[in-house]
Amino acid sequence: MTSEPLAPPPEPSATAHAGEKTAPGAPPSAAAGAVPTATYRLQIQPDFPFAAAEAAVPHLAALGVSHLHLSPVLEAVPGSGHGYDVVDHSAVRAELGGEAGLRRLAATARTHGMGIVLDIVPNHMAVPVPERLNRALWSVLRDGPGSPYARWFDIDWEAGAPGAPGARRGRILLPVLGGRLDRELRHFRLEREDGAESGAGSGAEGTAGAGAASGEGAGYVLRYFDHVFPVRPGTERLPLPELVAAQWYRPAWWRLARTELNYRRFFTISGLIGVRVQDPAVFGATHATVLRLLRDGVVQGLRVDHPDGLADPEGYLRRLRDASGGCWTVVEKILTGEEELPGSWPVAGTTGYDALRRADGLFTDPAGARELDALHREFTGAPADLGGEWTATAARAAREVVEHELAAEVAALTRAAARICETAPAPPDHAPWALRTAIRELLLRVPVYRPYTAPGKAVPERDAAMLRQAAEGARAAFAVPEEAEAVDLVRELALGTAGDSADHREFCARFAQTSSALRAKSAEDTAFYRYTPLLSAAEVGGEPDRPGVSPEEFHAFCARLQRDWPETGTALSTHDTKRSADVRARIALLSEAPLEWAELVERLTKETARASGAGVPDAQLAWTAWQTAFGLGYGLSGPLPAKRLVPAVLKSAREAGLRTTWTEPDPAYEDAVRAFTEAGPCGPPHPAAAAFARALGAHARANILGGALVHLTMPGVPDVYQGTEWEFRALVDPDNRPPYRPRPETLAGLDEGRPPQSLPEEKLRLTAAALRLRREHPDWFGRAGSYDPLAAEGPAAEHCVAFGRSGRAVTVVTRLSRLLERSGGWRTTGLPLPPGRWRDRLTGAEAEGTVALAELLDRWPVALLIRV
């Protein structure tokens, strides 16, 4: 195989200094406010700090990206591998190299013409261990509502005022104990803040202040194993049980979080407490460091984590836009179905899960997916609402989550609604149970992540119609029509049209925040693991019951992006995808071979059980384990690594919650899962499976290269996840977050004209060719460019997806290549090219007019044509 040498990367610009906004002579991509041509996501972590990223800069510049996209860099829980558990917004994380290390990385990036996009986390902070690491939260735990930081957090102090019956009232629940408080109290120790244990106060029967020489002015802490809590001044002399009861926090058994928690958290993770960035003072304090880095030119763009968790996403984004000077900003917004990003949001677009679904769908056969659905149901025997049918499965998962995992959130909404009823001029006299039922039933019927409503603001028509329809269904939960009127009140409260008091504002915001948590936990983190006919479709932002996307649908989506959001982010793999793009590309092939796959899974499962004696935990687990293994490369070489596959399969079983869960594990079942996975998917590949994998090898290549080229040339700014310029087979986190390892020597060899020797090298060559083209000609792909669908002609036209960019570049990919092969190949199918002569950037071949696809795609299943 011969190939044209890749165009060489540009020479680095002159050295920049840390305080400069742009380096002298640096390309526009590094300038503050510039729109990236492509970003490269690096998972910055203690095992890959700023210095390691700095060493990788020359390679990433040669690859063709314009901006490094860094995971969160502010001070986080020590050892955190992701950085989303922020403890201090005022400092860059010391474990990563501190602010000095970040500035050195930025300076090196600028010398190579690159900027930095920073991932920020406005929605939540960590409840760390020890708790003093979060100084703001520490202050609130010590001083309660009187703390200057009390306004930082959504704490429901009105869960019960101090002095009301019951010692737990009016305190922050801290669900950190291994058992009930009465059993765990013996493990508490009173200490001075300098770490010295206080004499007699360490036992449950002792007096906390006994023997203290200078108790009045000294600071004290309570220690429970690794947890450290502040002691409310003036309470240190109390007997330990009374001391604990006198604090502004209530240490409690971790299981109580589900029903008793009284602070807003991230989804159902009690170790992440919600932050009230809608308060201007809180916004200013939590964003000061990031904004300073933007002003100093260290950072040029932002990625906003989980905006749906915020009380007022649009208001927050407007404040961020004004404070940041309008830098390029994308939001991690999950769009459901045909939902569109609110056009009034002052952002460039999303982080790209909407693009991921469409790009993946091109390489999924809808008819084969439907057949897989039936075969999966037959193999597993799954009931409709436990994995047999998507709509019923999603509905049951949502009800389980809203009634159990989010019970505390529903209780908080119920309390707010009850307070509103009590203070109304003419109290509507709704019983708490009716309000609670109405809240649950309305939440269950919100078809997207959340509405975007706020008291005093115009209600978006989409949200008004959505909640009207949801209310119609919610009324059916009531037998008495008069009691069903609670639904109407809750709907008006959720829309923000019932009033503008503090309670009204709280209810409206918390309803929307709870809605997003419900959708994420029930769909992404439960139903996606129960409904498993085709795992490649069970991805963030996916529609598992509608995995296929036709070329016409894809073109319509891209045309809309180019028109409305031309600078949005696009992605195929992220730190949050459950399977990397290359794993999903292999699994998607099963939609082109559904019966063969079902027969193979049945055979492999039976023979594994017979040969190993390990047994089969259940049919659903077996189907999931084998698909996961196939995506990871089962049958291509030797046994798969159990240390990677077994944790991923176990996580699937726990998230599904059918036989075991994170909080109620079934040890015997989990042992059976381990034994089956190790004996089967991690054992020596079965000859039939190896033959199946080999037969699909060329088609996996077409899917992997096709998906990559579509992603890198479609409208929007592509985000390349670390390592995905190479073939990247990764499963759910933490498997997909290893320290990045660049391969500059391989890219250098391809630049010198050495033909690719493998699929990974082909993908590297393709990625560099596309990224460099975007960097050389940003106008072809940006806001001023155009997106032009191209239609093939002939008997296999449906297997070609092609589009032009601004009349200067053309992308051509093969879709559903196995079905194409079985139907006789390209035969006389041709692709009419736009006027002019065109050269393939991958092979150097030239063409014009109507090109025969059998000739154009002879060596590669894709082509990237440039007008010459």
XYZ file of N, CA, C and O in Angstrom, residues 675-798:
496
model
N -16.805 -15.343 37.870
C -16.390 -16.658 37.384
C -16.771 -16.844 35.921
O -15.970 -17.338 35.115
N -17.996 -16.455 35.561
C -18.435 -16.601 34.174
C -17.599 -15.738 33.238
O -17.162 -16.190 32.169
N -17.352 -14.489 33.617
C -16.603 -13.573 32.750
C -15.162 -14.039 32.588
O -14.597 -13.982 31.486
N -14.567 -14.496 33.666
C -13.187 -14.970 33.571
C -13.076 -16.246 32.735
O -12.135 -16.412 31.951
N -14.058 -17.133 32.878
C -14.001 -18.402 32.154
C -14.354 -18.251 30.679
O -13.776 -18.923 29.817
N -15.312 -17.343 30.376
C -15.766 -17.194 28.997
C -15.107 -16.053 28.274
O -14.101 -16.237 27.571
N -15.614 -14.834 28.398
C -15.050 -13.703 27.664
C -13.560 -13.458 27.916
O -12.860 -12.948 27.043
N -13.050 -13.824 29.107
C -11.622 -13.632 29.385
C -10.808 -14.907 29.194
O -9.596 -14.921 29.466
N -11.450 -15.954 28.738
C -10.734 -17.194 28.494
C -10.175 -17.245 27.076
O -10.324 -16.304 26.298
N -9.520 -18.348 26.719
C -9.023 -18.487 25.344
C -10.174 -18.344 24.353
O -11.228 -18.950 24.540
N -10.019 -17.523 23.319
C -11.125 -17.305 22.381
C -11.627 -18.599 21.752
O -10.836 -19.445 21.321
N -12.914 -18.756 21.714
C -13.541 -19.913 21.082
C -13.306 -19.835 19.581
O -13.382 -18.752 18.976
N -12.991 -20.965 18.920
C -12.725 -20.930 17.471
C -13.846 -20.290 16.656
O -13.585 -19.543 15.713
N -15.102 -20.564 17.022
C -16.218 -19.968 16.280
C -16.247 -18.461 16.456
O -16.538 -17.709 15.514
N -15.943 -17.984 17.674
C -15.917 -16.550 17.912
C -14.767 -15.889 17.180
O -14.901 -14.775 16.650
N -13.619 -16.555 17.146
C -12.471 -16.007 16.425
C -12.779 -15.901 14.938
O -12.428 -14.899 14.283
N -13.443 -16.914 14.389
C -13.814 -16.861 12.974
C -14.799 -15.737 12.701
O -14.710 -15.023 11.689
N -15.739 -15.549 13.609
C -16.725 -14.476 13.470
C -16.031 -13.119 13.507
O -16.314 -12.229 12.688
N -15.114 -12.932 14.450
C -14.403 -11.663 14.563
C -13.564 -11.389 13.329
O -13.513 -10.254 12.830
N -12.899 -12.428 12.798
C -12.087 -12.235 11.587
C -12.960 -11.865 10.398
O -12.602 -11.009 9.583
N -14.116 -12.504 10.303
C -15.012 -12.219 9.181
C -15.518 -10.787 9.200
O -15.826 -10.217 8.147
N -15.601 -10.208 10.380
C -16.099 -8.839 10.491
C -14.973 -7.806 10.582
O -15.247 -6.614 10.746
N -13.736 -8.255 10.461
C -12.610 -7.351 10.642
C -12.599 -6.175 9.683
O -12.405 -5.018 10.083
N -12.809 -6.452 8.389
C -12.793 -5.369 7.405
C -13.946 -4.405 7.630
O -13.821 -3.196 7.378
N -15.046 -4.910 8.140
C -16.216 -4.058 8.366
C -16.037 -3.207 9.632
O -16.508 -2.064 9.672
N -15.341 -3.760 10.620
C -14.995 -2.946 11.787
C -14.083 -1.802 11.354
O -14.228 -0.663 11.818
N -13.147 -2.096 10.460
C -12.260 -1.045 9.936
C -13.070 0.053 9.259
O -12.823 1.249 9.460
N -14.059 -0.323 8.469
C -14.888 0.670 7.778
C -15.652 1.521 8.780
O -15.763 2.748 8.616
N -16.198 0.906 9.822
C -16.942 1.664 10.833
C -16.036 2.607 11.607
O -16.393 3.766 11.864
N -14.865 2.129 12.008
C -13.964 2.937 12.832
C -13.432 4.128 12.039
O -13.466 5.275 12.518
N -12.947 3.877 10.826
C -12.417 4.977 10.021
C -13.537 5.893 9.540
O -13.375 7.126 9.489
N -14.682 5.309 9.213
C -15.804 6.122 8.758
C -16.314 7.043 9.844
O -16.560 8.228 9.617
N -16.477 6.505 11.050
C -16.935 7.336 12.157
C -15.964 8.453 12.468
O -16.365 9.598 12.720
N -14.669 8.147 12.443
C -13.661 9.174 12.740
C -13.693 10.285 11.706
O -13.647 11.477 12.057
N -13.763 9.938 10.427
C -13.733 10.975 9.395
C -15.002 11.827 9.424
O -14.932 13.053 9.251
N -16.146 11.219 9.626
C -17.383 11.992 9.748
C -17.266 12.981 10.904
O -17.595 14.171 10.770
N -16.801 12.504 12.047
C -16.670 13.369 13.223
C -15.748 14.555 12.957
O -16.048 15.695 13.334
N -14.635 14.305 12.289
C -13.616 15.338 12.124
C -13.935 16.338 11.025
O -13.273 17.388 10.936
N -14.941 16.064 10.196
C -15.231 16.974 9.087
C -16.661 17.488 9.063
O -16.989 18.350 8.247
N -17.522 17.018 9.940
C -18.897 17.503 9.999
C -18.919 18.891 10.638
O -17.918 19.342 11.200
N -20.036 19.606 10.601
C -20.107 20.914 11.253
C -19.822 20.821 12.752
O -20.159 19.837 13.411
N -19.217 21.887 13.268
C -18.871 21.944 14.671
C -17.373 21.814 14.888
O -16.597 21.639 13.947
N -16.981 21.901 16.147
C -15.578 21.809 16.549
C -15.348 20.430 17.141
O -15.874 20.125 18.217
N -14.591 19.553 16.471
C -14.402 18.201 17.003
C -13.521 18.191 18.242
O -12.495 18.868 18.301
N -13.944 17.423 19.223
C -13.138 17.187 20.420
C -12.583 15.777 20.311
O -13.340 14.805 20.259
N -11.266 15.669 20.250
C -10.599 14.372 20.129
C -10.195 13.928 21.522
O -9.394 14.594 22.179
N -10.759 12.827 21.974
C -10.428 12.346 23.316
C -9.048 11.708 23.313
O -8.639 11.083 22.328
N -8.351 11.854 24.411
C -6.962 11.408 24.495
C -6.805 9.954 24.043
O -7.506 9.055 24.493
N -5.887 9.752 23.127
C -5.583 8.422 22.635
C -6.431 7.960 21.479
O -6.130 6.926 20.856
N -7.501 8.694 21.132
C -8.403 8.208 20.089
C -7.927 8.522 18.683
O -8.579 8.127 17.722
N -6.798 9.238 18.541
C -6.201 9.343 17.214
C -5.652 7.986 16.784
O -5.412 7.741 15.606
N -5.461 7.135 17.739
C -5.035 5.746 17.570
C -6.277 4.894 17.797
O -7.269 5.379 18.324
N -6.257 3.627 17.411
C -7.404 2.793 17.774
C -7.481 2.735 19.295
O -6.488 2.444 19.973
N -8.645 3.030 19.841
C -8.803 3.191 21.282
C -9.980 2.344 21.724
O -11.133 2.705 21.523
N -9.692 1.206 22.317
C -10.738 0.322 22.816
C -10.793 0.456 24.329
O -9.915 -0.031 25.031
N -11.818 1.143 24.798
C -11.943 1.387 26.235
C -13.379 1.170 26.671
O -14.322 1.395 25.906
N -13.529 0.743 27.916
C -14.844 0.519 28.496
C -15.173 1.673 29.444
O -14.533 2.716 29.413
N -16.177 1.486 30.268
C -16.652 2.548 31.154
C -15.562 2.949 32.147
O -14.637 2.175 32.416
N -15.697 4.170 32.698
C -14.689 4.640 33.642
C -14.565 3.655 34.810
O -15.543 3.021 35.192
N -13.365 3.489 35.339
C -12.130 4.232 35.044
C -11.306 3.664 33.895
O -10.218 4.161 33.643
N -11.813 2.639 33.208
C -11.031 2.022 32.130
C -10.695 3.019 31.034
O -9.668 2.888 30.359
N -11.560 4.025 30.818
C -11.355 4.973 29.727
C -10.564 6.209 30.142
O -10.510 7.179 29.393
N -9.955 6.200 31.319
C -9.238 7.388 31.797
C -7.785 7.093 32.165
O -7.275 7.592 33.176
N -7.085 6.298 31.397
C -5.680 6.041 31.747
C -4.824 7.260 31.424
O -5.222 8.122 30.630
N -3.644 7.374 32.025
C -2.739 8.458 31.638
C -2.434 8.388 30.140
O -2.214 7.302 29.584
N -2.440 9.533 29.499
C -2.250 9.593 28.051
C -0.813 9.225 27.675
O 0.143 9.628 28.357
N -0.680 8.474 26.593
C 0.640 8.098 26.089
C 0.726 8.460 24.601
O 0.164 7.776 23.754
N 1.410 9.555 24.269
C 1.519 9.958 22.853
C 2.444 9.030 22.078
O 3.280 8.327 22.666
N 2.283 9.035 20.759
C 3.117 8.215 19.875
C 3.715 9.093 18.765
O 3.400 8.928 17.590
N 4.574 10.022 19.141
C 5.105 10.949 18.131
C 5.943 10.259 17.066
O 5.972 10.694 15.907
N 6.626 9.170 17.423
C 7.487 8.507 16.443
C 6.666 7.876 15.323
O 7.083 7.862 14.155
N 5.479 7.368 15.649
C 4.621 6.782 14.612
C 4.124 7.860 13.659
O 4.131 7.685 12.437
N 3.680 8.987 14.214
C 3.214 10.083 13.365
C 4.351 10.609 12.494
O 4.148 10.915 11.313
N 5.552 10.693 13.054
C 6.691 11.174 12.268
C 6.973 10.243 11.096
O 7.271 10.692 9.985
N 6.859 8.938 11.333
C 7.074 7.988 10.240
C 6.041 8.140 9.142
O 6.368 8.077 7.947
N 4.783 8.356 9.511
C 3.743 8.566 8.507
C 3.983 9.868 7.751
O 3.747 9.959 6.540
N 4.463 10.901 8.451
C 4.769 12.172 7.797
C 5.862 12.012 6.742
O 5.898 12.739 5.748
N 6.745 11.058 6.983
C 7.841 10.838 6.037
C 7.427 9.989 4.841
O 8.238 9.755 3.939
N 6.175 9.535 4.849
C 5.681 8.782 3.703
C 5.570 7.292 3.910
O 5.196 6.568 2.981
N 5.886 6.782 5.123
C 5.741 5.351 5.364
C 4.272 4.971 5.374
O 3.481 5.585 6.078
N 3.885 3.976 4.578
C 2.474 3.583 4.553
C 2.023 3.032 5.903
O 2.809 2.389 6.605
N 0.777 3.265 6.296
C 0.264 2.675 7.540
C 0.323 1.153 7.467
O 0.012 0.555 6.432
N 0.699 0.560 8.584
C 0.857 -0.893 8.621
C -0.288 -1.603 9.353
O -0.292 -2.830 9.415
N -1.211 -0.842 9.905
C -2.269 -1.441 10.726
C -3.428 -0.475 10.794
O -3.311 0.701 10.423
N -4.546 -0.962 11.312
C -5.703 -0.092 11.515
C -5.381 1.074 12.453
O -5.756 2.216 12.150
N -4.683 0.853 13.574
C -4.344 2.008 14.412
C -3.540 3.065 13.658
O -3.780 4.268 13.831
N -2.604 2.642 12.840
C -1.813 3.613 12.083
C -2.655 4.298 11.010
O -2.477 5.485 10.730
N -3.587 3.564 10.408
C -4.498 4.199 9.451
C -5.336 5.279 10.132
O -5.544 6.365 9.581
N -5.814 4.965 11.329
C -6.634 5.948 12.033
C -5.811 7.174 12.404
O -6.293 8.314 12.325
N -4.565 6.964 12.797
C -3.686 8.091 13.111
C -3.459 8.955 11.880
O -3.513 10.190 11.957
N -3.213 8.313 10.758
C -2.985 9.066 9.527
C -4.228 9.879 9.145
O -4.150 11.064 8.800
N -5.388 9.232 9.205
C -6.641 9.910 8.862
C -6.883 11.097 9.802
O -7.252 12.195 9.353
N -6.684 10.874 11.103
C -6.940 11.938 12.075
C -6.041 13.137 11.822
O -6.499 14.290 11.832
N -4.762 12.881 11.591
C -3.835 13.984 11.344
C -4.190 14.712 10.050
O -4.145 15.948 9.985
N -4.573 13.966 9.029
C -4.917 14.602 7.754
C -6.114 15.527 7.912
O -6.116 16.663 7.404
N -7.131 15.069 8.616
C -8.339 15.883 8.778
C -8.100 17.077 9.699
O -8.547 18.190 9.421
N -7.406 16.850 10.808
C -7.169 17.950 11.744
C -6.287 19.034 11.127
O -6.515 20.232 11.328
N -5.281 18.624 10.385
C -4.407 19.615 9.752
C -5.152 20.403 8.677
O -4.926 21.606 8.503
N -6.048 19.717 7.991
C -6.844 20.417 6.988
C -7.721 21.483 7.645
O -7.840 22.610 7.135
N -8.328 21.148 8.765
C -9.153 22.129 9.477
C -8.311 23.308 9.948
O -8.750 24.452 9.913
N -7.099 23.025 10.408
C -6.246 24.097 10.892
C -5.764 24.980 9.747
O -5.674 26.205 9.893
N -5.479 24.374 8.597
C -5.013 25.144 7.439
C -6.121 25.997 6.839
O -5.871 27.096 6.334
N -7.352 25.506 6.890
C -8.474 26.184 6.236
C -9.679 26.273 7.180
O -10.737 25.682 6.912
N -9.550 27.016 8.264
C -10.671 27.090 9.212
C -11.932 27.658 8.602
O -13.040 27.329 9.040
N -11.792 28.493 7.570
C -12.974 29.085 6.941
C -13.817 28.055 6.213
O -15.016 28.244 6.039
N -13.212 26.968 5.763
C -13.991 25.933 5.089
C -14.958 25.241 6.046
O -16.016 24.760 5.638
N -14.571 25.158 7.320
C -15.314 24.340 8.281
C -16.051 25.159 9.339
O -16.805 24.597 10.129
N -15.834 26.458 9.365
C -16.388 27.272 10.430
C -17.700 27.934 10.099
O -18.446 27.524 9.198
N -17.974 29.015 10.793
C -19.244 29.724 10.675
C -19.504 30.200 9.261
O -20.643 30.181 8.781
N -18.463 30.641 8.565
C -18.644 31.180 7.218
C -18.700 30.103 6.148
O -18.961 30.402 4.976
N -18.455 28.865 6.527
C -18.443 27.778 5.544
C -19.834 27.258 5.245
O -20.850 27.780 5.711
N -19.883 26.191 4.469
C -21.169 25.568 4.127
C -21.067 24.060 4.272
O -19.971 23.487 4.274
N -22.225 23.449 4.421
C -22.334 21.996 4.475
C -23.243 21.572 3.335
O -24.394 22.026 3.242
N -22.743 20.704 2.453
C -23.465 20.357 1.234
C -23.572 18.840 1.082
O -22.577 18.172 0.754
N -24.748 18.250 1.346
C -24.907 16.806 1.156
C -24.660 16.415 -0.300
O -25.037 17.138 -1.225
N -24.036 15.273 -0.483
C -23.804 14.726 -1.822
C -24.457 13.356 -1.880
O -24.371 12.571 -0.933
N -25.095 13.064 -3.002
C -25.842 11.812 -3.138
C -25.175 10.906 -4.160
O -24.900 11.318 -5.300
N -24.904 9.664 -3.752
C -24.389 8.665 -4.692
C -25.524 8.180 -5.581
O -26.710 8.333 -5.263
N -25.154 7.579 -6.710
C -26.123 7.061 -7.666
C -25.777 5.623 -8.001
O -24.608 5.297 -8.236
N -26.786 4.769 -8.030
C -26.542 3.391 -8.385
C -27.118 2.424 -7.380
O -27.768 2.824 -6.396
N -26.882 1.123 -7.579
C -27.549 0.097 -6.776
C -27.153 0.085 -5.308
O -27.902 -0.426 -4.472
N -26.002 0.643 -4.945
C -25.556 0.623 -3.549
C -25.444 2.030 -2.971
O -24.685 2.277 -2.037
N -26.233 2.943 -3.532
C -26.110 4.346 -3.131
C -26.342 4.540 -1.636
O -25.726 5.415 -1.007
N -27.210 3.747 -1.005
C -27.524 3.936 0.416
C -26.349 3.621 1.324
O -26.360 3.967 2.514
